[in-house]
Structure formats: C-alpha cells, structure tokens
Tab-separated table of C-alpha atoms in Angstrom:
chain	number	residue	atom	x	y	z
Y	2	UNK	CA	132.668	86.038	107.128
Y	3	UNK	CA	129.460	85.198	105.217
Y	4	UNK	CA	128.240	83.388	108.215
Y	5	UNK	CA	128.831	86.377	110.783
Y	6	UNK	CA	126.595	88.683	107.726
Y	7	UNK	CA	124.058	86.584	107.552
Y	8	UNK	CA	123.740	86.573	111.510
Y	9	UNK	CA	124.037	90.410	111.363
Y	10	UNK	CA	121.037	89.876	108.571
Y	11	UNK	CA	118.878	87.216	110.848
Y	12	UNK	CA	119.233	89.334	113.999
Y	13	UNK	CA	118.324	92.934	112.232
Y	14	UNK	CA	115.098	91.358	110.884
Y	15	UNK	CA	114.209	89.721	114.018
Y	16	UNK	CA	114.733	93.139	116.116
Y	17	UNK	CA	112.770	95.007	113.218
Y	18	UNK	CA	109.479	92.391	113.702
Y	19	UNK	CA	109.534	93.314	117.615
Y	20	UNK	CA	107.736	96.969	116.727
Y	21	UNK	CA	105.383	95.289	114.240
Y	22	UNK	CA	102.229	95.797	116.275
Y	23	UNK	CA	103.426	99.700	117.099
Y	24	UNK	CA	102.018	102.033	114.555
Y	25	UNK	CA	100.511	105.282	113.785
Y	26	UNK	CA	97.163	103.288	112.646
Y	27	UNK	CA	95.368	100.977	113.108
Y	28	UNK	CA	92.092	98.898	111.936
Y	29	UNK	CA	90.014	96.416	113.436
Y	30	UNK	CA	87.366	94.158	111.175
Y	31	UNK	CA	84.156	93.692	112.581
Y	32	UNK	CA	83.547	90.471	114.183
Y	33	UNK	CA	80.029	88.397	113.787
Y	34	UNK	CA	78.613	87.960	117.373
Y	35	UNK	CA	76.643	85.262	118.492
Y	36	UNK	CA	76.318	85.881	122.020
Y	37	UNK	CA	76.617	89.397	123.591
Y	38	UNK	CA	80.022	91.009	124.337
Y	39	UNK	CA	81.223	93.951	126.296
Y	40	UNK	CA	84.090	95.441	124.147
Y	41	UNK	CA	87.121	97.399	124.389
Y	42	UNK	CA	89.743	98.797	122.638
Y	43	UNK	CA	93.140	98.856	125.030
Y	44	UNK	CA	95.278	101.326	123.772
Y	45	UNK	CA	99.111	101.906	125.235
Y	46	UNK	CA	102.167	103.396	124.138
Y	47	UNK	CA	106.279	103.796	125.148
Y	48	UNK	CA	106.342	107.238	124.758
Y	49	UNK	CA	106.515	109.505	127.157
Y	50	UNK	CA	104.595	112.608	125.815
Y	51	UNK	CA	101.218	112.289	125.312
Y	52	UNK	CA	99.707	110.616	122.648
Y	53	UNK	CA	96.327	111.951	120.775
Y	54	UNK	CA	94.409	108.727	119.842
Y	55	UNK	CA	91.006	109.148	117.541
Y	56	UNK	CA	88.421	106.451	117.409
Y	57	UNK	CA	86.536	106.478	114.097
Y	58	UNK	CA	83.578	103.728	112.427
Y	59	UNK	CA	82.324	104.119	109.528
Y	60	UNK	CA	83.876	107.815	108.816
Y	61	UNK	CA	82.476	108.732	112.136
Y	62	UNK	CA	84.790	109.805	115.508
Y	63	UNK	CA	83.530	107.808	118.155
Y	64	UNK	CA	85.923	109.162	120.261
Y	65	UNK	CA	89.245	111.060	121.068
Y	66	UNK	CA	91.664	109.769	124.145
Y	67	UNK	CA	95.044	110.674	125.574
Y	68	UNK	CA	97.868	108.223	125.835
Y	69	UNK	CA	100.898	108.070	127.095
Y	70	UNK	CA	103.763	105.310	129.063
Y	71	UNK	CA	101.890	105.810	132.356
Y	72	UNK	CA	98.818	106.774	131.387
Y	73	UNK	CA	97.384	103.723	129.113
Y	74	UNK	CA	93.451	103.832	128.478
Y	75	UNK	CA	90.496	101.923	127.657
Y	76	UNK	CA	87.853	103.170	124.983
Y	77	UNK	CA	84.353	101.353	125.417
Y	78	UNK	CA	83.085	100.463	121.538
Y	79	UNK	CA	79.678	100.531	121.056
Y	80	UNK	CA	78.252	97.260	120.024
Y	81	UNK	CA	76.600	98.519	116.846
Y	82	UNK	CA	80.179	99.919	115.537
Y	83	UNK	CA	82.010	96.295	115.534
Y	84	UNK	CA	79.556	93.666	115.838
Y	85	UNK	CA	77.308	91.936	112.903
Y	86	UNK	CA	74.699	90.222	114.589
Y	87	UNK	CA	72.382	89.882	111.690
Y	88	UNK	CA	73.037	86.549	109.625
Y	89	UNK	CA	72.499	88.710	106.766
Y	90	UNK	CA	75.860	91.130	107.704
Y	91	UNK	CA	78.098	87.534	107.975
Y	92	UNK	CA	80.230	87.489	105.136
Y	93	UNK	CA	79.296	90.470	103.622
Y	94	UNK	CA	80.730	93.831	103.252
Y	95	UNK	CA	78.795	96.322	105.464
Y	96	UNK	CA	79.674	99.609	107.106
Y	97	UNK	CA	80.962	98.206	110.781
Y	98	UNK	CA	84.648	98.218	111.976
Y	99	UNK	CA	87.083	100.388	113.776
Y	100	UNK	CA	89.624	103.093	112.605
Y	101	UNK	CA	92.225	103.991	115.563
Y	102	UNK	CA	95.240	107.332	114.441
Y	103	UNK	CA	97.243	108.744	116.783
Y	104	UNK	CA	99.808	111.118	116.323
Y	105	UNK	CA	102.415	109.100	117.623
Y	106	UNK	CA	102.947	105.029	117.142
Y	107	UNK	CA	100.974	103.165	119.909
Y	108	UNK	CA	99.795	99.705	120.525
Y	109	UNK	CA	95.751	98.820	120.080
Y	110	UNK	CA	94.197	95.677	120.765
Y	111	UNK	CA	90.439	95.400	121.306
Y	112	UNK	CA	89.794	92.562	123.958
Y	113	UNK	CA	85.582	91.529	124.428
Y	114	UNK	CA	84.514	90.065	127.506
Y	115	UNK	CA	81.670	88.096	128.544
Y	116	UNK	CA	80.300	86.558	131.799
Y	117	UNK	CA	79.191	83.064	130.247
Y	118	UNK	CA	82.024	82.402	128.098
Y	119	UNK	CA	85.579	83.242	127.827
Y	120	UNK	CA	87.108	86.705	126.513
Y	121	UNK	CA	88.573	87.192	123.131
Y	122	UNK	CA	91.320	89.246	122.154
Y	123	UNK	CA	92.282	90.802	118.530
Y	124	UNK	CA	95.682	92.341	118.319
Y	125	UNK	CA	95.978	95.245	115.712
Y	126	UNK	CA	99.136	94.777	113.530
Y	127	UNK	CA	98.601	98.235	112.412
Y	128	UNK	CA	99.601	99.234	108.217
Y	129	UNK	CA	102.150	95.707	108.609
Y	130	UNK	CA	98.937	93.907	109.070
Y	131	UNK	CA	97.830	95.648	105.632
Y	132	UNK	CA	97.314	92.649	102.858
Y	133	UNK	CA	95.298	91.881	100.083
Y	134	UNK	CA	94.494	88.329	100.491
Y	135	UNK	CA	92.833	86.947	103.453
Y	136	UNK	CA	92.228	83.452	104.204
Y	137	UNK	CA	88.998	81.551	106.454
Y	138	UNK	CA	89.805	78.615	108.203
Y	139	UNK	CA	87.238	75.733	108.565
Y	140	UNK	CA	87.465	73.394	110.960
Y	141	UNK	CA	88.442	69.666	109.903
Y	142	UNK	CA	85.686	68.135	112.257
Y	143	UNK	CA	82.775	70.217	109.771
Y	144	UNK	CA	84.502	68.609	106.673
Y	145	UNK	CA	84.185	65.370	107.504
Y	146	UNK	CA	80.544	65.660	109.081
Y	147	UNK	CA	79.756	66.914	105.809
Y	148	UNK	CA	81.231	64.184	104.147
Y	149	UNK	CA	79.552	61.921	105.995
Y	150	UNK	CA	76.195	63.310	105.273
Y	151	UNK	CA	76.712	63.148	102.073
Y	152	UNK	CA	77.404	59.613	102.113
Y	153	UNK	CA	74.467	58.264	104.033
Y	154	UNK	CA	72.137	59.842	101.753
C-alpha cells in the first residue's frame, strides 16, 4: 500500500512540473552582448480565448500583443531594453530586462538570432523560476589557465 502512495505521490509531482514554464508572468534578465543580436520574445498559449500580453522594461510598456492557441506571436525587443554592451553594465545592477503579464497563463521564451553565430534561447520559468540565490558558472578550462599563469611567474 505504501508503495502504490508513494507512486500516486511521484506521479502528481511529476504532472504538476509539466506547467512550470506556464504562468501569468514572466521576467527575463538582461544578457551582456558581445556581438550583435536580433531578439525576440515568442510568446504562446493553450487557451483558446485570447490572451492580453504587456511588454514592460524598466517600468516602461514596450508593447501590448494578443495571444491565443492559434494565434501565437512574436514581439521584436529593442536592443537597448535587454542587452548590456558596455563592460561597465557586466555584473552590475542597471535598469535593462524584460517584464511580460498577461491576463491569462502563457508560455514566453525570448530566442536571439544572429547571422555569424548560432541563436540562443532563454526559457522564462515564470514566478517558479523566482529564487533568491543565483549561481555563475566558470568554465574549468579558465581555472586551470589561470593556474598555470600563476605558476610560471
């Protein structure tokens, strides 16, 4: 019996993570551009009325769309909304970023796209994504190159 509850238990969690990334908001961090993107927030939802989806930086509406289950759309973010491009913005707080509401849950993901390189894509967990900690990962290779320098000297 306690085997058949905790598969009840398993299986309810796993069905409650598949609408994780389906929410009523949304946020997107800016991102620190080295080369130039063309960016877009992709914005789709399973219902069938329409959805009213409002694009805000920095307190500011950039933008209002309508969504709905066959009517997806694409909102164009202006560079100077989402990308730092000054060394002096990287790792810093500054006023750059996107707010997404709609009055309905919906799915947001903002995908940039170049022609010399390939395109990036940031999923929006919406308020699950919400945390207070938040980690940077640094690449083992620049570890050890700095240990190395540090040893020929």
């Amino acid at each position: 019996m306690k085997k058949i509850l905790f598969g009840l238990l398993i299986l309810c969690l796993t069905f409650s993570s598949l609408f994780a990334q389906r929410d009523t908001e949304h946020w997107i961090a800016p991102y620190y551009a080295s080369t130039a993107y063309t960016q877009a927030l992709y914005l789709s939802t399973d219902s069938t009325t329409p959805v009213d989806i409002t694009v805000s930086s920095n307190n500011t509406i950039l933008g209002t769309v309508a969504i709905s289950k066959s009517n997806p759309q694409i909102f164009v973010v202006p560079v100077n909304n989402i990308a730092a491009n000054a060394i002096g913005e990287a790792f810093s707080v500054i006023n750059k970023g996107i707010y997404v509401k709609g009055t309905r849950p919906f799915y947001c993901s903002l995908r940039m796209v170049s022609s010399t390189t390939h395109a990036e894509i940031i999923t929006s967990k919406g308020k699950a994504g919400i945390g207070k900690e938040f980690m940077l990962p640094v690449p083992l290779l620049q570890q050890r190159l700095a240990v190395l320098i540090s040893l020929q000297e």
